[in-house]
């Protein structure tokens, strides 16, 4: 499963319940794709949606497909990571990703003729953004439309690659904006090029295998070549090396993902435009921001390309989780699971070795910065952090707020709507058992009784029983 469409074909063959194809015509820039997502989410359904009839910014029919982000359910991410959901848990997904972070590998260079993303090539004036289905997610998102690509760029000084996500707004047929994180690696590359009086060569990638997409969202150390880091995660999860090919504009000097759906080649300019509002990961709107302009000079794509969109509030976060898990395991071997269900909110399951240690563990995570964490809940090893019912049960029965809650000043995140100053209150809740007091023992039927019930219920019988929360339907 090298790319997005290969993964789509696999799902439709082996897990058809994961994909819904929409044959009704839609206009992505009128929020119609997310209208389908929102309707289904209100009914607790999160399939991968593939729209077969869409229009571009200019109103012309798009000659391919438009898809929502595949990583909107942990089950689908597990499948993409090569796991069998019937034989693993959500925690195994983060564990596999964390293990892969330690195994970088070199991508495999292939010729242009072997790269599916080169099936269609537009250069010069033909390389127009106008036919592409830029989109809007929320009612007050600015227009005419947005794109959420993964950029590939090289350090102008040492040649290291950076791969990272940067959203942008359509400007005209040959320009779109790109939103940088100040101080991020891609921004540092741009600053070096700017200091040399040159635009930064880079490419924007739209659509690839979910593992590639997830790995591009991982914050790797500055010294790491991210093609090798992303390739390591990709190979560990798919069993195949990441394939790259020469770009149209720079050849071997800047390599592109060979199995992507669409690649936009061009230059990041020292020119700016205001773009926004935009509905971000925090669910609320971010105000208009000053963004760089990206000038497109070549576009390559597959035949009938899949234009991949992202609506941040629907995304299941796994790369931050795996980084936290990898960091904690060396210092706290008894850490079992880590979950990030909402922005800046971590739930950690482990076995404390001493009183007060949960606070020490939690406080150590604030050094990761506000992008990762503001709120931390620590629970016992027998509590599943992916089951919020169990988490809230721990809060109700194991927490004396006078003793087990701390608020510490930490740096605020620039997107956090609750932050009005440079610092914000970082919350730590120790929801582990205060002691081995028998009052904390959970009453359950004996294992033999549960095994007797398991022998009675066949998969066919279980399939007829509705599954869901006790508190909602």
Tab-separated table of C-alpha atoms in Angstrom:
chain	number	residue	atom	x	y	z
A	1	UNK	CA	0.000	0.000	0.000
A	2	UNK	CA	2.346	2.706	-1.230
A	3	UNK	CA	-0.031	5.652	-1.412
A	4	UNK	CA	-3.445	7.031	-0.601
A	5	UNK	CA	-5.370	5.311	-3.385
A	6	UNK	CA	-3.727	1.963	-2.675
A	7	UNK	CA	-4.831	2.297	0.953
A	8	UNK	CA	-8.318	3.282	-0.219
A	9	UNK	CA	-8.510	0.190	-2.442
A	10	UNK	CA	-7.371	-2.005	0.460
A	11	UNK	CA	-10.017	-0.571	2.788
A	12	UNK	CA	-12.806	-0.977	0.261
A	13	UNK	CA	-11.790	-4.615	-0.264
A	14	UNK	CA	-11.063	-5.633	3.339
A	15	UNK	CA	-12.902	-3.081	5.515
A	16	UNK	CA	-15.698	-1.626	3.341
A	17	UNK	CA	-17.497	-0.214	6.378
A	18	UNK	CA	-14.671	2.317	6.765
A	19	UNK	CA	-15.326	4.135	3.469
A	20	UNK	CA	-18.376	5.976	2.147
A	21	UNK	CA	-18.373	7.230	-1.440
A	22	UNK	CA	-20.554	10.263	-2.144
A	23	UNK	CA	-21.824	10.551	-5.721
A	24	UNK	CA	-23.844	13.713	-5.141
A	25	UNK	CA	-22.148	16.798	-6.664
A	26	UNK	CA	-20.643	19.146	-4.069
A	27	UNK	CA	-18.782	22.439	-3.918
A	28	UNK	CA	-15.948	22.115	-1.336
A	29	UNK	CA	-15.530	25.871	-1.021
A	30	UNK	CA	-19.175	26.089	0.164
A	31	UNK	CA	-18.369	23.851	3.208
A	32	UNK	CA	-20.375	21.018	1.662
A	33	UNK	CA	-17.814	18.274	2.378
A	34	UNK	CA	-17.696	19.111	6.084
A	35	UNK	CA	-21.491	19.310	6.069
A	36	UNK	CA	-21.475	15.565	5.399
A	37	UNK	CA	-18.851	15.018	8.110
A	38	UNK	CA	-20.768	17.020	10.694
A	39	UNK	CA	-24.057	15.261	9.935
A	40	UNK	CA	-22.463	11.843	10.447
A	41	UNK	CA	-20.439	12.905	13.514
A	42	UNK	CA	-23.629	14.010	15.278
A	43	UNK	CA	-24.734	10.405	14.838
A	44	UNK	CA	-21.399	9.089	16.141
A	45	UNK	CA	-20.208	7.846	12.749
A	46	UNK	CA	-16.753	8.703	11.413
A	47	UNK	CA	-16.183	7.064	8.015
A	48	UNK	CA	-13.658	8.184	5.451
A	49	UNK	CA	-15.613	10.164	2.869
A	50	UNK	CA	-14.659	10.143	-0.811
A	51	UNK	CA	-16.551	12.582	-3.041
A	52	UNK	CA	-16.707	11.654	-6.713
A	53	UNK	CA	-18.138	14.859	-8.233
A	54	UNK	CA	-16.602	18.151	-7.107
A	55	UNK	CA	-15.662	21.479	-8.649
A	56	UNK	CA	-12.492	23.539	-8.485
A	57	UNK	CA	-12.045	27.123	-7.366
A	58	UNK	CA	-12.899	28.271	-10.884
A	59	UNK	CA	-16.117	26.229	-10.956
A	60	UNK	CA	-14.858	23.670	-13.464
A	61	UNK	CA	-15.284	19.925	-12.779
A	62	UNK	CA	-12.288	18.475	-10.927
A	63	UNK	CA	-10.999	15.472	-12.945
A	64	UNK	CA	-10.446	13.351	-9.844
A	65	UNK	CA	-11.820	12.878	-6.351
A	66	UNK	CA	-12.040	14.892	-3.137
A	67	UNK	CA	-11.511	13.073	0.164
A	68	UNK	CA	-11.727	13.952	3.817
A	69	UNK	CA	-8.721	13.172	6.003
A	70	UNK	CA	-8.387	9.415	6.543
A	71	UNK	CA	-7.041	9.800	10.098
A	72	UNK	CA	-10.386	10.651	11.711
A	73	UNK	CA	-10.786	7.350	13.585
A	74	UNK	CA	-8.256	5.451	15.671
A	75	UNK	CA	-9.452	2.171	14.161
A	76	UNK	CA	-8.644	3.337	10.636
A	77	UNK	CA	-5.248	4.614	11.780
A	78	UNK	CA	-4.534	1.185	13.270
A	79	UNK	CA	-5.319	-0.450	9.928
A	80	UNK	CA	-3.069	2.049	8.125
A	81	UNK	CA	-0.288	1.225	10.592
A	82	UNK	CA	-0.500	-2.453	9.659
A	83	UNK	CA	-2.330	-3.528	12.820
A	84	UNK	CA	-5.407	-5.735	13.195
A	85	UNK	CA	-7.981	-3.816	15.298
A	86	UNK	CA	-9.462	-7.107	16.521
A	87	UNK	CA	-6.105	-8.074	18.043
A	88	UNK	CA	-4.825	-4.783	19.453
A	89	UNK	CA	-5.856	-1.667	21.361
A	90	UNK	CA	-5.617	2.052	20.500
A	91	UNK	CA	-2.531	2.244	22.715
A	92	UNK	CA	-0.734	-0.168	20.377
A	93	UNK	CA	-0.988	2.394	17.565
A	94	UNK	CA	0.950	5.020	19.527
A	95	UNK	CA	3.385	2.340	20.690
A	96	UNK	CA	4.142	1.254	17.123
A	97	UNK	CA	4.612	4.861	16.030
A	98	UNK	CA	6.891	5.566	19.006
A	99	UNK	CA	9.025	2.512	18.214
A	100	UNK	CA	9.294	3.602	14.571
A	101	UNK	CA	10.621	7.028	15.583
A	102	UNK	CA	13.868	5.316	16.574
A	103	UNK	CA	14.361	3.584	13.207
A	104	UNK	CA	15.095	6.144	10.463
A	105	UNK	CA	15.736	4.812	6.975
A	106	UNK	CA	16.769	6.303	3.651
A	107	UNK	CA	14.022	6.739	1.060
A	108	UNK	CA	14.347	4.871	-2.224
A	109	UNK	CA	15.063	7.080	-5.253
A	110	UNK	CA	13.104	6.117	-8.374
A	111	UNK	CA	13.067	7.597	-11.869
A	112	UNK	CA	10.393	10.072	-12.912
A	113	UNK	CA	8.904	7.398	-15.179
A	114	UNK	CA	8.317	5.155	-12.141
A	115	UNK	CA	6.583	7.848	-10.075
A	116	UNK	CA	2.761	7.775	-10.240
A	117	UNK	CA	2.676	11.430	-9.186
A	118	UNK	CA	4.271	12.261	-12.572
A	119	UNK	CA	1.427	10.804	-14.668
A	120	UNK	CA	0.210	14.355	-15.374
A	121	UNK	CA	2.645	17.306	-15.538
A	122	UNK	CA	1.722	21.002	-15.822
A	123	UNK	CA	4.487	23.571	-16.154
A	124	UNK	CA	4.693	27.321	-16.604
A	125	UNK	CA	1.408	29.040	-17.364
A	126	UNK	CA	-0.370	25.685	-17.481
A	127	UNK	CA	0.462	25.145	-13.787
A	128	UNK	CA	-2.712	26.799	-12.524
A	129	UNK	CA	-4.248	26.361	-9.079
A	130	UNK	CA	-7.684	27.437	-10.333
A	131	UNK	CA	-8.932	23.926	-11.285
A	132	UNK	CA	-8.023	22.522	-7.841
A	133	UNK	CA	-10.870	22.012	-5.317
A	134	UNK	CA	-9.740	24.371	-2.565
A	135	UNK	CA	-12.215	24.119	0.307
A	136	UNK	CA	-13.751	25.782	3.329
A	137	UNK	CA	-14.614	23.801	6.451
A	138	UNK	CA	-16.630	26.172	8.633
A	139	UNK	CA	-19.155	28.894	7.925
A	140	UNK	CA	-16.831	31.797	8.778
A	141	UNK	CA	-13.674	30.409	7.143
A	142	UNK	CA	-12.399	33.013	4.702
A	143	UNK	CA	-12.638	32.433	0.980
A	144	UNK	CA	-12.370	31.563	-1.708
A	145	UNK	CA	-10.850	28.359	-0.318
A	146	UNK	CA	-8.073	26.621	1.597
A	147	UNK	CA	-5.553	23.838	1.105
A	148	UNK	CA	-3.761	21.749	3.767
A	149	UNK	CA	-0.584	20.356	2.197
A	150	UNK	CA	2.583	18.864	3.601
A	151	UNK	CA	5.598	20.906	2.505
A	152	UNK	CA	9.007	19.496	1.609
A	153	UNK	CA	11.988	21.862	1.804
A	154	UNK	CA	15.764	21.695	2.328
A	155	UNK	CA	17.967	23.667	4.664
A	156	UNK	CA	19.803	26.143	2.382
A	157	UNK	CA	22.991	25.593	4.400
A	158	UNK	CA	23.325	21.871	5.109
A	159	UNK	CA	20.682	20.328	2.838
A	160	UNK	CA	18.626	18.629	5.567
A	161	UNK	CA	15.012	17.998	4.616
A	162	UNK	CA	11.991	19.219	6.547
A	163	UNK	CA	8.525	17.729	6.004
A	164	UNK	CA	5.655	19.502	7.760
A	165	UNK	CA	2.034	20.607	7.436
A	166	UNK	CA	1.197	24.234	6.570
A	167	UNK	CA	-2.271	25.347	5.568
A	168	UNK	CA	-2.827	28.070	2.996
A	169	UNK	CA	-5.487	30.126	1.261
A	170	UNK	CA	-6.001	30.506	-2.477
A	171	UNK	CA	-4.750	33.878	-3.775
A	172	UNK	CA	-4.773	33.520	-7.569
A	173	UNK	CA	-4.025	30.936	-10.240
A	174	UNK	CA	-0.319	30.832	-9.356
A	175	UNK	CA	-0.171	31.893	-5.696
A	176	UNK	CA	-1.443	30.665	-2.341
A	177	UNK	CA	-0.520	31.565	1.214
A	178	UNK	CA	1.415	29.351	3.641
A	179	UNK	CA	1.124	29.650	7.395
A	180	UNK	CA	4.413	29.187	9.275
A	181	UNK	CA	4.956	28.464	12.949
A	182	UNK	CA	7.461	31.123	14.022
A	183	UNK	CA	10.734	29.410	14.912
A	184	UNK	CA	9.724	26.101	13.326
A	185	UNK	CA	12.200	24.268	11.114
A	186	UNK	CA	10.510	25.273	7.851
A	187	UNK	CA	10.398	28.884	9.018
A	188	UNK	CA	14.119	28.696	9.866
A	189	UNK	CA	14.873	27.429	6.346
A	190	UNK	CA	12.900	30.332	4.880
A	191	UNK	CA	14.761	32.842	7.057
A	192	UNK	CA	18.110	31.492	5.836
A	193	UNK	CA	17.018	31.801	2.206
A	194	UNK	CA	15.670	35.273	2.873
A	195	UNK	CA	18.979	36.344	4.441
A	196	UNK	CA	20.698	35.209	1.234
A	197	UNK	CA	18.250	37.275	-0.815
A	198	UNK	CA	16.596	34.241	-2.420
A	199	UNK	CA	13.151	32.618	-2.352
A	200	UNK	CA	13.014	29.149	-0.776
A	201	UNK	CA	12.494	26.248	-3.215
A	202	UNK	CA	9.860	23.880	-1.832
A	203	UNK	CA	6.995	21.608	-2.807
A	204	UNK	CA	3.500	21.203	-1.376
A	205	UNK	CA	2.224	17.620	-1.219
A	206	UNK	CA	-1.532	16.959	-1.314
A	207	UNK	CA	-2.484	13.374	-0.516
A	208	UNK	CA	-0.376	10.352	0.433
A	209	UNK	CA	-0.655	7.213	2.551
A	210	UNK	CA	-2.027	8.002	6.061
A	211	UNK	CA	1.257	6.905	7.672
A	212	UNK	CA	3.191	9.437	5.584
A	213	UNK	CA	0.666	12.137	6.489
A	214	UNK	CA	0.890	11.300	10.178
A	215	UNK	CA	4.689	11.184	10.212
A	216	UNK	CA	4.881	14.612	8.545
A	217	UNK	CA	3.055	16.005	11.580
A	218	UNK	CA	5.707	14.729	14.003
A	219	UNK	CA	8.105	17.232	15.575
A	220	UNK	CA	11.543	15.728	14.989
A	221	UNK	CA	14.759	17.213	16.441
A	222	UNK	CA	16.329	19.992	14.368
A	223	UNK	CA	19.376	17.843	13.551
A	224	UNK	CA	17.283	15.125	11.895
A	225	UNK	CA	16.845	14.760	8.137
A	226	UNK	CA	13.087	14.361	8.038
A	227	UNK	CA	12.933	12.396	4.791
A	228	UNK	CA	14.864	9.691	6.656
A	229	UNK	CA	12.729	10.060	9.797
A	230	UNK	CA	9.424	9.952	7.903
A	231	UNK	CA	10.710	7.095	5.742
A	232	UNK	CA	11.529	5.146	8.902
A	233	UNK	CA	7.984	5.468	10.237
A	234	UNK	CA	6.548	4.727	6.792
A	235	UNK	CA	8.617	1.562	6.340
A	236	UNK	CA	7.982	0.313	9.879
A	237	UNK	CA	4.218	0.585	9.364
A	238	UNK	CA	3.743	-0.321	5.693
A	239	UNK	CA	6.665	-2.701	5.192
A	240	UNK	CA	7.852	-0.725	2.163
A	241	UNK	CA	10.470	2.023	1.782
A	242	UNK	CA	9.269	5.539	1.069
A	243	UNK	CA	9.826	6.243	-2.619
A	244	UNK	CA	11.021	9.636	-3.870
A	245	UNK	CA	11.657	11.032	-7.339
A	246	UNK	CA	13.392	14.073	-8.866
A	247	UNK	CA	11.323	17.248	-8.945
A	248	UNK	CA	10.440	18.949	-12.224
A	249	UNK	CA	12.118	22.255	-11.351
A	250	UNK	CA	15.268	21.173	-9.499
A	251	UNK	CA	15.781	17.491	-10.332
A	252	UNK	CA	17.770	15.592	-7.699
A	253	UNK	CA	18.380	18.808	-5.743
A	254	UNK	CA	14.855	18.582	-4.280
A	255	UNK	CA	13.136	15.195	-4.206
A	256	UNK	CA	9.365	14.702	-4.116
A	257	UNK	CA	7.267	11.788	-2.757
A	258	UNK	CA	6.822	9.507	-5.771
A	259	UNK	CA	3.520	7.995	-4.619
A	260	UNK	CA	1.757	11.226	-3.663
A	261	UNK	CA	-1.489	12.269	-5.342
A	262	UNK	CA	-0.573	15.882	-6.172
A	263	UNK	CA	2.671	17.873	-5.863
A	264	UNK	CA	2.875	21.648	-6.267
A	265	UNK	CA	6.422	22.860	-6.995
A	266	UNK	CA	7.497	26.449	-6.511
A	267	UNK	CA	9.044	29.064	-4.257
A	268	UNK	CA	8.206	30.475	-0.834
A	269	UNK	CA	8.380	34.231	-1.316
A	270	UNK	CA	9.251	37.149	0.907
A	271	UNK	CA	5.797	38.497	0.052
A	272	UNK	CA	2.801	38.411	2.344
A	273	UNK	CA	-0.969	38.401	2.435
A	274	UNK	CA	-3.532	38.318	5.219
A	275	UNK	CA	-5.572	35.102	5.346
A	276	UNK	CA	-8.298	33.929	7.705
A	277	UNK	CA	-10.384	33.345	9.768
A	278	UNK	CA	-9.884	29.568	9.891
A	279	UNK	CA	-11.478	26.891	12.097
A	280	UNK	CA	-8.504	25.141	13.692
A	281	UNK	CA	-7.683	22.209	16.004
A	282	UNK	CA	-9.178	24.136	18.944
A	283	UNK	CA	-12.573	24.033	17.126
A	284	UNK	CA	-12.856	27.839	17.273
A	285	UNK	CA	-11.837	30.362	14.614
A	286	UNK	CA	-8.331	31.758	14.435
A	287	UNK	CA	-8.304	35.418	13.392
A	288	UNK	CA	-6.790	36.587	10.091
A	289	UNK	CA	-3.010	36.210	10.019
A	290	UNK	CA	-0.197	37.571	7.870
A	291	UNK	CA	1.129	34.678	5.792
A	292	UNK	CA	3.860	34.132	3.223
A	293	UNK	CA	2.953	33.641	-0.412
A	294	UNK	CA	3.912	30.444	-2.237
A	295	UNK	CA	4.359	30.814	-6.020
A	296	UNK	CA	3.546	27.657	-7.982
A	297	UNK	CA	5.568	26.981	-11.149
A	298	UNK	CA	4.865	23.288	-11.765
A	299	UNK	CA	2.105	20.854	-10.804
A	300	UNK	CA	2.364	17.077	-11.103
A	301	UNK	CA	-0.331	14.570	-10.208
A	302	UNK	CA	-1.752	11.142	-10.744
A	303	UNK	CA	-4.522	10.548	-13.242
A	304	UNK	CA	-7.854	11.167	-11.500
A	305	UNK	CA	-6.010	12.539	-8.446
A	306	UNK	CA	-7.454	12.430	-4.939
A	307	UNK	CA	-7.438	15.905	-3.392
A	308	UNK	CA	-7.078	15.353	0.357
A	309	UNK	CA	-8.633	17.849	2.761
A	310	UNK	CA	-8.220	18.274	6.514
A	311	UNK	CA	-10.715	19.595	9.052
A	312	UNK	CA	-8.533	19.879	12.187
A	313	UNK	CA	-11.291	19.373	14.832
A	314	UNK	CA	-12.045	15.912	13.382
A	315	UNK	CA	-8.434	14.687	13.381
A	316	UNK	CA	-7.339	11.906	15.753
A	317	UNK	CA	-3.944	12.975	17.101
A	318	UNK	CA	-1.353	10.204	17.232
A	319	UNK	CA	2.048	11.757	16.448
A	320	UNK	CA	2.146	13.977	19.559
A	321	UNK	CA	1.040	10.987	21.617
A	322	UNK	CA	3.868	8.831	20.314
A	323	UNK	CA	6.483	11.535	20.992
A	324	UNK	CA	5.279	11.828	24.612
A	325	UNK	CA	5.256	8.048	25.019
A	326	UNK	CA	8.784	7.767	23.625
A	327	UNK	CA	9.997	10.510	25.984
A	328	UNK	CA	8.407	9.016	29.102
A	329	UNK	CA	9.337	5.370	28.630
A	330	UNK	CA	13.037	5.920	29.305
A	331	UNK	CA	12.471	7.775	32.595
A	332	UNK	CA	9.279	6.004	33.714
A	333	UNK	CA	9.300	2.391	32.450
A	334	UNK	CA	5.953	1.699	34.117
A	335	UNK	CA	4.128	4.090	31.759
A	336	UNK	CA	1.521	1.983	29.975
A	337	UNK	CA	-0.518	4.254	27.729
A	338	UNK	CA	-0.726	7.882	26.612
A	339	UNK	CA	-3.757	9.542	25.047
A	340	UNK	CA	-4.274	13.054	23.680
A	341	UNK	CA	-8.072	13.292	23.170
A	342	UNK	CA	-8.266	17.077	22.927
A	343	UNK	CA	-5.814	19.925	22.233
A	344	UNK	CA	-3.030	20.216	24.838
A	345	UNK	CA	-4.669	17.563	27.037
A	346	UNK	CA	-2.766	14.391	27.948
A	347	UNK	CA	-4.021	11.378	29.889
A	348	UNK	CA	-1.248	9.068	31.100
A	349	UNK	CA	-1.693	5.586	32.537
A	350	UNK	CA	1.110	4.134	34.661
A	351	UNK	CA	2.101	2.559	37.979
A	352	UNK	CA	3.653	5.116	40.393
A	353	UNK	CA	6.733	3.931	42.278
A	354	UNK	CA	6.547	6.555	45.047
A	355	UNK	CA	4.100	9.095	46.525
A	356	UNK	CA	4.207	12.386	44.638
A	357	UNK	CA	5.818	10.865	41.545
A	358	UNK	CA	2.760	11.508	39.311
A	359	UNK	CA	3.243	15.263	39.813
A	360	UNK	CA	6.936	14.962	38.951
A	361	UNK	CA	6.144	12.965	35.811
A	362	UNK	CA	3.497	15.448	34.690
A	363	UNK	CA	5.635	18.525	35.369
A	364	UNK	CA	8.440	17.088	33.224
A	365	UNK	CA	6.165	17.218	30.175
A	366	UNK	CA	5.704	20.979	30.178
A	367	UNK	CA	9.184	21.315	28.661
A	368	UNK	CA	7.713	19.971	25.426
A	369	UNK	CA	6.040	23.346	25.002
A	370	UNK	CA	2.473	24.583	24.622
A	371	UNK	CA	1.910	22.820	21.315
A	372	UNK	CA	1.826	19.553	23.240
A	373	UNK	CA	0.391	20.154	26.662
A	374	UNK	CA	-1.540	22.384	29.041
A	375	UNK	CA	-3.617	19.827	30.967
A	376	UNK	CA	-2.325	16.497	32.305
A	377	UNK	CA	-4.329	13.763	34.014
A	378	UNK	CA	-2.381	10.835	35.483
A	379	UNK	CA	-4.325	7.616	36.115
A	380	UNK	CA	-3.453	4.152	37.401
A	381	UNK	CA	-2.210	1.386	35.129
A	382	UNK	CA	-5.575	-0.403	35.299
A	383	UNK	CA	-7.366	2.645	33.849
A	384	UNK	CA	-7.615	2.908	30.069
A	385	UNK	CA	-6.930	6.548	29.082
A	386	UNK	CA	-8.769	5.936	25.797
A	387	UNK	CA	-11.962	5.214	27.771
A	388	UNK	CA	-13.136	8.579	29.134
A	389	UNK	CA	-15.737	6.825	31.292
A	390	UNK	CA	-12.910	5.125	33.205
A	391	UNK	CA	-10.962	8.392	33.393
A	392	UNK	CA	-13.864	10.327	34.891
A	393	UNK	CA	-14.551	7.456	37.292
A	394	UNK	CA	-10.968	7.888	38.548
A	395	UNK	CA	-11.523	11.628	38.970
A	396	UNK	CA	-14.688	10.940	40.950
A	397	UNK	CA	-13.286	8.269	43.276
A	398	UNK	CA	-9.510	8.832	43.579
A	399	UNK	CA	-9.037	12.603	43.688
A	400	UNK	CA	-9.111	14.916	46.694
A	401	UNK	CA	-8.799	18.242	44.870
A	402	UNK	CA	-7.187	19.874	47.921
A	403	UNK	CA	-4.199	17.532	47.620
A	404	UNK	CA	-4.175	15.994	44.137
A	405	UNK	CA	-4.567	19.028	41.867
A	406	UNK	CA	-1.866	21.553	40.972
A	407	UNK	CA	-1.944	24.618	38.734
A	408	UNK	CA	1.417	25.901	37.508
A	409	UNK	CA	2.212	28.831	35.170
A	410	UNK	CA	3.253	27.648	31.710
A	411	UNK	CA	3.715	29.282	28.320
A	412	UNK	CA	0.412	29.779	26.507
A	413	UNK	CA	-0.240	28.582	22.974
A	414	UNK	CA	-0.873	31.279	20.381
A	415	UNK	CA	-4.035	29.462	19.207
A	416	UNK	CA	-5.520	28.728	22.645
A	417	UNK	CA	-8.762	30.772	22.871
A	418	UNK	CA	-8.654	30.642	26.694
A	419	UNK	CA	-5.206	32.270	26.879
A	420	UNK	CA	-5.218	36.058	27.233
A	421	UNK	CA	-1.612	36.443	28.407
A	422	UNK	CA	1.808	34.989	27.605
A	423	UNK	CA	1.337	32.415	30.352
A	424	UNK	CA	-1.622	30.245	31.284
A	425	UNK	CA	-2.409	27.840	34.111
A	426	UNK	CA	-1.036	24.369	33.451
A	427	UNK	CA	-3.291	21.808	35.140
A	428	UNK	CA	-2.020	18.589	36.748
A	429	UNK	CA	-4.482	16.094	38.232
A	430	UNK	CA	-3.135	13.056	40.043
A	431	UNK	CA	-5.994	10.560	39.721
A	432	UNK	CA	-3.970	7.561	40.874
A	433	UNK	CA	-4.864	5.662	44.033
A	434	UNK	CA	-3.514	7.495	47.091
A	435	UNK	CA	-2.669	4.172	48.749
A	436	UNK	CA	-3.322	0.448	48.755
A	437	UNK	CA	-6.320	1.023	50.990
A	438	UNK	CA	-8.878	-1.751	50.270
A	439	UNK	CA	-11.531	0.930	49.776
A	440	UNK	CA	-10.086	1.471	46.288
A	441	UNK	CA	-10.492	-2.140	45.146
A	442	UNK	CA	-12.920	-2.347	42.216
A	443	UNK	CA	-15.671	-4.956	42.535
A	444	UNK	CA	-15.976	-7.239	39.498
A	445	UNK	CA	-17.352	-10.722	38.762
A	446	UNK	CA	-14.784	-13.539	38.890
A	447	UNK	CA	-12.938	-14.361	35.675
A	448	UNK	CA	-14.660	-17.747	35.405
A	449	UNK	CA	-18.077	-16.090	35.290
A	450	UNK	CA	-16.972	-13.734	32.529
A	451	UNK	CA	-15.459	-16.620	30.547
A	452	UNK	CA	-18.754	-18.516	30.820
A	453	UNK	CA	-20.563	-15.524	29.289
A	454	UNK	CA	-17.936	-15.227	26.557
A	455	UNK	CA	-18.551	-18.829	25.535
A	456	UNK	CA	-22.265	-18.082	25.157
A	457	UNK	CA	-22.052	-14.987	22.950
A	458	UNK	CA	-21.037	-15.754	19.384
A	459	UNK	CA	-19.869	-12.955	17.082
A	460	UNK	CA	-23.200	-13.235	15.274
A	461	UNK	CA	-25.137	-12.667	18.500
A	462	UNK	CA	-22.899	-9.773	19.536
A	463	UNK	CA	-23.413	-8.112	16.154
A	464	UNK	CA	-27.164	-7.858	16.887
A	465	UNK	CA	-26.603	-6.014	20.187
A	466	UNK	CA	-26.215	-2.219	19.812
A	467	UNK	CA	-22.790	-0.936	20.827
A	468	UNK	CA	-22.246	2.511	22.303
A	469	UNK	CA	-21.960	4.654	25.395
A	470	UNK	CA	-24.144	4.090	28.455
A	471	UNK	CA	-24.722	7.833	28.581
A	472	UNK	CA	-25.639	8.608	24.983
A	473	UNK	CA	-27.048	7.014	21.865
